Amino acid sequence: MINWNNLDTLTSFKELSEVERVNLAEVMSGENGAERVKDYSVSMTEDLTYNYAAKAVDDKVLAALAKLAKEAQLTEKYAALYNGEVINTGEKRLVLHQLTRGQLGDKVEADGVDKREFYVKQQQRIADFANKVHAGEITNAAGEKFTTVVQIGIGGSDLGPRAMYLALENWAKKNGTFKMEAKFISNVDPDDAAAVLNSIDVAHSIFVLVSKSGTTLETLTNESFVKDALKNAGLDASKHMIAVTSETSPLAKSDDYLAAFFMDDYIGGRYSSTSAVGGAVLSLAFGPEVFAQFLAGAAKVDEVSKNEDLLKNPAMLDAMIGVYERNVLGYPATAVLPYSQALSRFPAHLQQLDMESNGKSVNRFGEPVDYPTGPVIFGEPGTNGQHSFYQLLHQGTNIIPLQFIGFKNSQIGTDVVIQDSTSQQKLCANVAAQIVAFACGKSDENRNKNFEGGRPSSIIIGKELTPETLGALLAHFENKVMFQGFVWNVNSFDQEGVQLGKVLAKRVLAHETDGALKVYSDLLDI
Amino acid sequence: MINWNNLDTLTSFKELSEVERVNLAEVMSGENGAERVKDYSVSMTEDLTYNYAAKAVDDKVLAALAKLAKEAQLTEKYAALYNGEVINTGEKRLVLHQLTRGQLGDKVEADGVDKREFYVKQQQRIADFANKVHAGEITNAAGEKFTTVVQIGIGGSDLGPRAMYLALENWAKKNGTFKMEAKFISNVDPDDAAAVLNSIDVAHSIFVLVSKSGTTLETLTNESFVKDALKNAGLDASKHMIAVTSETSPLAKSDDYLAAFFMDDYIGGRYSSTSAVGGAVLSLAFGPEVFAQFLAGAAKVDEVSKNEDLLKNPAMLDAMIGVYERNVLGYPATAVLPYSQALSRFPAHLQQLDMESNGKSVNRFGEPVDYPTGPVIFGEPGTNGQHSFYQLLHQGTNIIPLQFIGFKNSQIGTDVVIQDSTSQQKLCANVAAQIVAFACGKSDENRNKNFEGGRPSSIIIGKELTPETLGALLAHFENKVMFQGFVWNVNSFDQEGVQLGKVLAKRVLAHETDGALKVYSDLLDI
């Protein structure tokens, strides 16, 4: 039987807060530090390792975290989720994004169908469609091949798929699986759509309209924008557009689209990269086989996330250390720092994933909680960030926990040797150096050059960023966020906080405003 | 006489913390709210307004802030800075970035020259060079025009210029001043340079190598990367490269470059967008006239920032409200939210500007401070962010102050009417709605749909994002950060926090490691 309790009612949370604090600079020094780096490491997949040696934990803290994870019933709650219980209680929905990449438990039936079969069928339909586009069997009206795919979507229909596309673009070009360039239109700012449309050859472009409900303001507006452009170019818009939506949406059976592929209410936008939302654009860009590898990587991590042993479950461990940092040590934010230019927009995706899931002040039952929940998430790729905001991370007045990601090999493989090392070696040397600099610091009589250390980080190390490792990375963070939501007893799968702004914006556009809102509207010439 | 005192020693700071808190949701309601929006507004330039009605301040708080600004001698310290005193005490340097765009006070002489003349001369040299490139008087070896400019630089040599380029790219295309496409190579990750080089026609590209010292690891490595590519294409690298550096650097008089343009030690990287660092790439991309307009906008704000009256000095007011939020109300972060796709990377620039300047724990004299200094800065353009991390901003357990930016008109001007409004109107309606939603909230019996409000924001409103308004925006934030540094009594112009990582990375590359650092190096195959 599952109990949904607030974190501060759990006895093991009280015990955790009483465990002696770890002096990170001390435990990371000398040979003891070397042993920690070897020991505090756990496999995510055969190609990825989560290393938490530079986190302010020791065996006592880890034991307390394991006890808390058990009391919070994280494994049972995950099982309830993938076995199809109504975990998104606010919206009374199942939460099935893991089912898009594997069958983790019982068969899940909803709306009268086997949901695993439903998602697999959509993937197959997308694969068939993409293969036909690549083979020139589906073409524009002039019988010419499409060369560009443009995703029209916002939020989860944009950030995840865009980050994944950028992560694999160079890999695909290098490995001969690059099929079509992808572009993305998201913002209602008309300059977004106009700039993308100015940069492409619309006659050879296929547009993917992504909206679960079929009613997202930005997306429908940008669809019209695109249809105007197609019409102005003398083209039939319905021959250039596909839809990704729910079966019940107005887009599902419209003649306006070449085809429609389906997702459903059981997959939140920010969890939709492995559904048809990511599937259509990524399969068109890189081929369905690459998308299948991406799903296989995610499935592996979903499997590992079932492990009841905290020390063998990287996503759960990452989650629990984050809870310790947030609720015991009191840190306000987390920085995500991939040492990989290909992951340039991965932090922006995680920002949505984490902050929209766990940026909540009430528990699953709508009661206010008395402890901090989701932190601010931000980040940029290294080494760029080192020359930007790392100053504050090293010497600022707040401690910000860090999440590094690094790969032994580059994707393209072109490199140059300067001062006896390649660029890739320099990149890796920098991330290794940063971990130790943050943890251990360095004392200096000149206080301005003094580093206190004690700034915690973890690192995920991989061989290379491939479709499979990318899928694994994505699932790791999805599952981390899910476990943290369980610990905080919040519903990580709704987003009521975005509603009020929508309501007020409509009122402005209808000129039904008064007070401050009316004056702002006037100032902005609306 | 100027006194450099810690914030917590100032009597007016104690007074400020005792002023009664403002109930933002209350004061922003009804007709009182409408009056506030009209009153709490100050001009930055004829085209830009800073509106702080939705900040948790009232006339009493503002009076206390004015008193604090006076006791902290902000106006005098700014004057000392632009009149050439050694404000960057750690590195014993003048701080002269404002001088790149205007003469604010006394003539400043250093290194035996009039520095204003020096910066103007560099701008003129760049303008001449750019005009010759555009006219086809400076060409590649085959006598063909250059079509692409590629900036090679990192940190301040990348983030600012890149953000400015993206901000003006569509404006320039629309207004007929677009001369050359610009690309940027920054990361030591070899995939960054390789991907950019694969995307351009190197035979028609001119590269701008930017490094003040001429010794930045990433930049020199990427220079070699580019030189290899040019050589492999059978081209003479020295005919394709210019340098932006200091006169004393090894790059200054090298035959490896077509030309060298100069900056100096008195301009920090993060403050260098208006110097030759931004000047070369932006003048080549958009023409020198556009760059001159950009400087003119910045100069206007620098002038307004001299005003001793806090309520007539938007940068100082923004700074002081930020100090109130950080040191009295205790908020840990600030989000920058431009409702303009063109400003997509402006938050990343401000992240460096702010966090690298004020992410310090010691005062100007190297003594630890007992109060929070610079906050975490992050942001994405609206409306995209609304569908991402706004959930936490509206309903999370921390209050995060917000900095909105909005423009009445789009840059390109192509638009579409859906449901009786243009996209630009929808964009503006959304930002107006968000301000009121954050400030006033909305009570609901369902606590999950309840918005407490009381979440403070300000907005900078402009007519359109032009070179001049962009320059003004840039200078506003530079001056805000400067004033906050004065209040916190930190040196905002050094960055000792980035040194330790560099030292350790060199040690890793030389294989001179032990302990944890050695094991991390092994794990990363270095």
PDB file of N, CA and C in Angstrom, chain A residues 29-80:
ATOM      1  N   SER A  29      40.380  15.356  -0.538  1.00  0.00           N
ATOM      2  CA  SER A  29      41.828  15.592  -0.602  1.00  0.00           C
ATOM      3  C   SER A  29      42.601  14.276  -0.532  1.00  0.00           C
ATOM      4  N   GLY A  30      43.786  14.307  -1.079  1.00  0.00           N
ATOM      5  CA  GLY A  30      44.739  13.215  -0.932  1.00  0.00           C
ATOM      6  C   GLY A  30      44.239  11.882  -1.460  1.00  0.00           C
ATOM      7  N   GLU A  31      44.794  10.808  -0.916  1.00  0.00           N
ATOM      8  CA  GLU A  31      44.465   9.470  -1.414  1.00  0.00           C
ATOM      9  C   GLU A  31      43.032   9.076  -1.070  1.00  0.00           C
ATOM     10  N   ASN A  32      42.543   9.598   0.053  1.00  0.00           N
ATOM     11  CA  ASN A  32      41.141   9.387   0.403  1.00  0.00           C
ATOM     12  C   ASN A  32      40.233   9.885  -0.728  1.00  0.00           C
ATOM     13  N   GLY A  33      40.587  11.058  -1.275  1.00  0.00           N
ATOM     14  CA  GLY A  33      39.820  11.625  -2.388  1.00  0.00           C
ATOM     15  C   GLY A  33      39.861  10.709  -3.593  1.00  0.00           C
ATOM     16  N   ALA A  34      41.044  10.166  -3.891  1.00  0.00           N
ATOM     17  CA  ALA A  34      41.174   9.271  -5.040  1.00  0.00           C
ATOM     18  C   ALA A  34      40.276   8.040  -4.868  1.00  0.00           C
ATOM     19  N   GLU A  35      40.242   7.502  -3.662  1.00  0.00           N
ATOM     20  CA  GLU A  35      39.401   6.324  -3.411  1.00  0.00           C
ATOM     21  C   GLU A  35      37.924   6.657  -3.574  1.00  0.00           C
ATOM     22  N   ARG A  36      37.536   7.833  -3.070  1.00  0.00           N
ATOM     23  CA  ARG A  36      36.139   8.280  -3.229  1.00  0.00           C
ATOM     24  C   ARG A  36      35.720   8.303  -4.686  1.00  0.00           C
ATOM     25  N   VAL A  37      36.602   8.871  -5.534  1.00  0.00           N
ATOM     26  CA  VAL A  37      36.232   8.999  -6.952  1.00  0.00           C
ATOM     27  C   VAL A  37      36.030   7.613  -7.567  1.00  0.00           C
ATOM     28  N   LYS A  38      36.845   6.653  -7.119  1.00  0.00           N
ATOM     29  CA  LYS A  38      36.674   5.282  -7.631  1.00  0.00           C
ATOM     30  C   LYS A  38      35.397   4.645  -7.095  1.00  0.00           C
ATOM     31  N   ASP A  39      35.107   4.889  -5.821  1.00  0.00           N
ATOM     32  CA  ASP A  39      33.993   4.187  -5.160  1.00  0.00           C
ATOM     33  C   ASP A  39      32.620   4.799  -5.450  1.00  0.00           C
ATOM     34  N   TYR A  40      32.554   6.112  -5.418  1.00  0.00           N
ATOM     35  CA  TYR A  40      31.249   6.774  -5.501  1.00  0.00           C
ATOM     36  C   TYR A  40      30.828   6.931  -6.955  1.00  0.00           C
ATOM     37  N   SER A  41      30.579   5.811  -7.566  1.00  0.00           N
ATOM     38  CA  SER A  41      30.346   5.745  -9.000  1.00  0.00           C
ATOM     39  C   SER A  41      29.363   4.621  -9.276  1.00  0.00           C
ATOM     40  N   VAL A  42      28.426   4.841 -10.191  1.00  0.00           N
ATOM     41  CA  VAL A  42      27.454   3.797 -10.503  1.00  0.00           C
ATOM     42  C   VAL A  42      27.111   3.854 -11.995  1.00  0.00           C
ATOM     43  N   SER A  43      27.003   2.677 -12.600  1.00  0.00           N
ATOM     44  CA  SER A  43      26.691   2.585 -14.036  1.00  0.00           C
ATOM     45  C   SER A  43      25.249   2.957 -14.311  1.00  0.00           C
ATOM     46  N   MET A  44      25.031   3.774 -15.345  1.00  0.00           N
ATOM     47  CA  MET A  44      23.682   4.075 -15.821  1.00  0.00           C
ATOM     48  C   MET A  44      23.327   3.122 -16.959  1.00  0.00           C
ATOM     49  N   THR A  45      24.291   2.956 -17.880  1.00  0.00           N
ATOM     50  CA  THR A  45      24.217   1.965 -18.964  1.00  0.00           C
ATOM     51  C   THR A  45      25.655   1.490 -19.140  1.00  0.00           C
ATOM     52  N   GLU A  46      25.899   0.613 -20.102  1.00  0.00           N
ATOM     53  CA  GLU A  46      27.285   0.160 -20.296  1.00  0.00           C
ATOM     54  C   GLU A  46      28.202   1.315 -20.707  1.00  0.00           C
ATOM     55  N   ASP A  47      27.615   2.398 -21.223  1.00  0.00           N
ATOM     56  CA  ASP A  47      28.423   3.499 -21.740  1.00  0.00           C
ATOM     57  C   ASP A  47      28.393   4.759 -20.884  1.00  0.00           C
ATOM     58  N   LEU A  48      27.618   4.773 -19.840  1.00  0.00           N
ATOM     59  CA  LEU A  48      27.470   5.999 -19.037  1.00  0.00           C
ATOM     60  C   LEU A  48      27.594   5.678 -17.554  1.00  0.00           C
ATOM     61  N   THR A  49      28.318   6.555 -16.845  1.00  0.00           N
ATOM     62  CA  THR A  49      28.521   6.380 -15.409  1.00  0.00           C
ATOM     63  C   THR A  49      28.148   7.662 -14.674  1.00  0.00           C
ATOM     64  N   TYR A  50      27.470   7.505 -13.560  1.00  0.00           N
ATOM     65  CA  TYR A  50      27.158   8.645 -12.698  1.00  0.00           C
ATOM     66  C   TYR A  50      28.136   8.617 -11.535  1.00  0.00           C
ATOM     67  N   ASN A  51      28.940   9.675 -11.411  1.00  0.00           N
ATOM     68  CA  ASN A  51      29.948   9.753 -10.346  1.00  0.00           C
ATOM     69  C   ASN A  51      29.591  10.883  -9.397  1.00  0.00           C
ATOM     70  N   TYR A  52      29.449  10.545  -8.112  1.00  0.00           N
ATOM     71  CA  TYR A  52      28.993  11.523  -7.125  1.00  0.00           C
ATOM     72  C   TYR A  52      30.017  11.738  -6.017  1.00  0.00           C
ATOM     73  N   ALA A  53      31.283  11.447  -6.332  1.00  0.00           N
ATOM     74  CA  ALA A  53      32.340  11.595  -5.324  1.00  0.00           C
ATOM     75  C   ALA A  53      32.443  13.028  -4.811  1.00  0.00           C
ATOM     76  N   ALA A  54      32.164  13.994  -5.677  1.00  0.00           N
ATOM     77  CA  ALA A  54      32.334  15.397  -5.277  1.00  0.00           C
ATOM     78  C   ALA A  54      31.042  15.995  -4.720  1.00  0.00           C
ATOM     79  N   LYS A  55      30.122  15.144  -4.303  1.00  0.00           N
ATOM     80  CA  LYS A  55      28.934  15.599  -3.580  1.00  0.00           C
ATOM     81  C   LYS A  55      29.227  15.531  -2.075  1.00  0.00           C
ATOM     82  N   ALA A  56      28.571  16.378  -1.310  1.00  0.00           N
ATOM     83  CA  ALA A  56      28.848  16.444   0.133  1.00  0.00           C
ATOM     84  C   ALA A  56      28.113  15.327   0.869  1.00  0.00           C
ATOM     85  N   VAL A  57      28.433  14.086   0.476  1.00  0.00           N
ATOM     86  CA  VAL A  57      27.822  12.926   1.126  1.00  0.00           C
ATOM     87  C   VAL A  57      28.918  11.955   1.562  1.00  0.00           C
ATOM     88  N   ASP A  58      28.614  11.134   2.521  1.00  0.00           N
ATOM     89  CA  ASP A  58      29.487  10.023   2.886  1.00  0.00           C
ATOM     90  C   ASP A  58      28.588   8.818   3.164  1.00  0.00           C
ATOM     91  N   ASP A  59      29.157   7.733   3.633  1.00  0.00           N
ATOM     92  CA  ASP A  59      28.360   6.514   3.797  1.00  0.00           C
ATOM     93  C   ASP A  59      27.185   6.724   4.751  1.00  0.00           C
ATOM     94  N   LYS A  60      27.399   7.587   5.762  1.00  0.00           N
ATOM     95  CA  LYS A  60      26.302   7.833   6.715  1.00  0.00           C
ATOM     96  C   LYS A  60      25.159   8.609   6.050  1.00  0.00           C
ATOM     97  N   VAL A  61      25.513   9.643   5.306  1.00  0.00           N
ATOM     98  CA  VAL A  61      24.478  10.405   4.606  1.00  0.00           C
ATOM     99  C   VAL A  61      23.771   9.499   3.596  1.00  0.00           C
ATOM    100  N   LEU A  62      24.559   8.704   2.882  1.00  0.00           N
ATOM    101  CA  LEU A  62      23.962   7.818   1.869  1.00  0.00           C
ATOM    102  C   LEU A  62      23.020   6.804   2.508  1.00  0.00           C
ATOM    103  N   ALA A  63      23.394   6.306   3.680  1.00  0.00           N
ATOM    104  CA  ALA A  63      22.519   5.352   4.365  1.00  0.00           C
ATOM    105  C   ALA A  63      21.212   6.034   4.774  1.00  0.00           C
ATOM    106  N   ALA A  64      21.334   7.274   5.236  1.00  0.00           N
ATOM    107  CA  ALA A  64      20.129   8.020   5.622  1.00  0.00           C
ATOM    108  C   ALA A  64      19.257   8.316   4.399  1.00  0.00           C
ATOM    109  N   LEU A  65      19.906   8.602   3.274  1.00  0.00           N
ATOM    110  CA  LEU A  65      19.156   8.856   2.035  1.00  0.00           C
ATOM    111  C   LEU A  65      18.454   7.583   1.564  1.00  0.00           C
ATOM    112  N   ALA A  66      19.136   6.464   1.695  1.00  0.00           N
ATOM    113  CA  ALA A  66      18.529   5.187   1.300  1.00  0.00           C
ATOM    114  C   ALA A  66      17.299   4.906   2.161  1.00  0.00           C
ATOM    115  N   LYS A  67      17.417   5.203   3.441  1.00  0.00           N
ATOM    116  CA  LYS A  67      16.295   4.972   4.358  1.00  0.00           C
ATOM    117  C   LYS A  67      15.107   5.881   3.987  1.00  0.00           C
ATOM    118  N   LEU A  68      15.458   7.126   3.657  1.00  0.00           N
ATOM    119  CA  LEU A  68      14.412   8.080   3.256  1.00  0.00           C
ATOM    120  C   LEU A  68      13.741   7.639   1.950  1.00  0.00           C
ATOM    121  N   ALA A  69      14.556   7.196   1.007  1.00  0.00           N
ATOM    122  CA  ALA A  69      14.008   6.733  -0.274  1.00  0.00           C
ATOM    123  C   ALA A  69      13.038   5.583  -0.053  1.00  0.00           C
ATOM    124  N   LYS A  70      13.398   4.725   0.909  1.00  0.00           N
ATOM    125  CA  LYS A  70      12.558   3.574   1.199  1.00  0.00           C
ATOM    126  C   LYS A  70      11.271   4.020   1.891  1.00  0.00           C
ATOM    127  N   GLU A  71      11.422   4.892   2.899  1.00  0.00           N
ATOM    128  CA  GLU A  71      10.224   5.351   3.612  1.00  0.00           C
ATOM    129  C   GLU A  71       9.293   6.115   2.656  1.00  0.00           C
ATOM    130  N   ALA A  72       9.899   6.853   1.721  1.00  0.00           N
ATOM    131  CA  ALA A  72       9.072   7.588   0.745  1.00  0.00           C
ATOM    132  C   ALA A  72       8.525   6.665  -0.345  1.00  0.00           C
ATOM    133  N   GLN A  73       8.925   5.401  -0.298  1.00  0.00           N
ATOM    134  CA  GLN A  73       8.389   4.372  -1.221  1.00  0.00           C
ATOM    135  C   GLN A  73       8.618   4.733  -2.693  1.00  0.00           C
ATOM    136  N   LEU A  74       9.814   5.177  -2.989  1.00  0.00           N
ATOM    137  CA  LEU A  74      10.074   5.634  -4.361  1.00  0.00           C
ATOM    138  C   LEU A  74       9.923   4.522  -5.381  1.00  0.00           C
ATOM    139  N   THR A  75      10.437   3.352  -5.056  1.00  0.00           N
ATOM    140  CA  THR A  75      10.344   2.237  -6.004  1.00  0.00           C
ATOM    141  C   THR A  75       8.890   1.839  -6.237  1.00  0.00           C
ATOM    142  N   GLU A  76       8.122   1.794  -5.163  1.00  0.00           N
ATOM    143  CA  GLU A  76       6.708   1.425  -5.282  1.00  0.00           C
ATOM    144  C   GLU A  76       5.939   2.477  -6.091  1.00  0.00           C
ATOM    145  N   LYS A  77       6.281   3.730  -5.871  1.00  0.00           N
ATOM    146  CA  LYS A  77       5.559   4.790  -6.585  1.00  0.00           C
ATOM    147  C   LYS A  77       5.885   4.769  -8.080  1.00  0.00           C
ATOM    148  N   TYR A  78       7.167   4.507  -8.374  1.00  0.00           N
ATOM    149  CA  TYR A  78       7.565   4.364  -9.786  1.00  0.00           C
ATOM    150  C   TYR A  78       6.792   3.201 -10.407  1.00  0.00           C
ATOM    151  N   ALA A  79       6.714   2.093  -9.690  1.00  0.00           N
ATOM    152  CA  ALA A  79       5.993   0.920 -10.218  1.00  0.00           C
ATOM    153  C   ALA A  79       4.517   1.249 -10.431  1.00  0.00           C
ATOM    154  N   ALA A  80       3.940   1.967  -9.499  1.00  0.00           N
ATOM    155  CA  ALA A  80       2.531   2.365  -9.652  1.00  0.00           C
ATOM    156  C   ALA A  80       2.358   3.196 -10.915  1.00  0.00           C
TER     157      ALA A  80
END
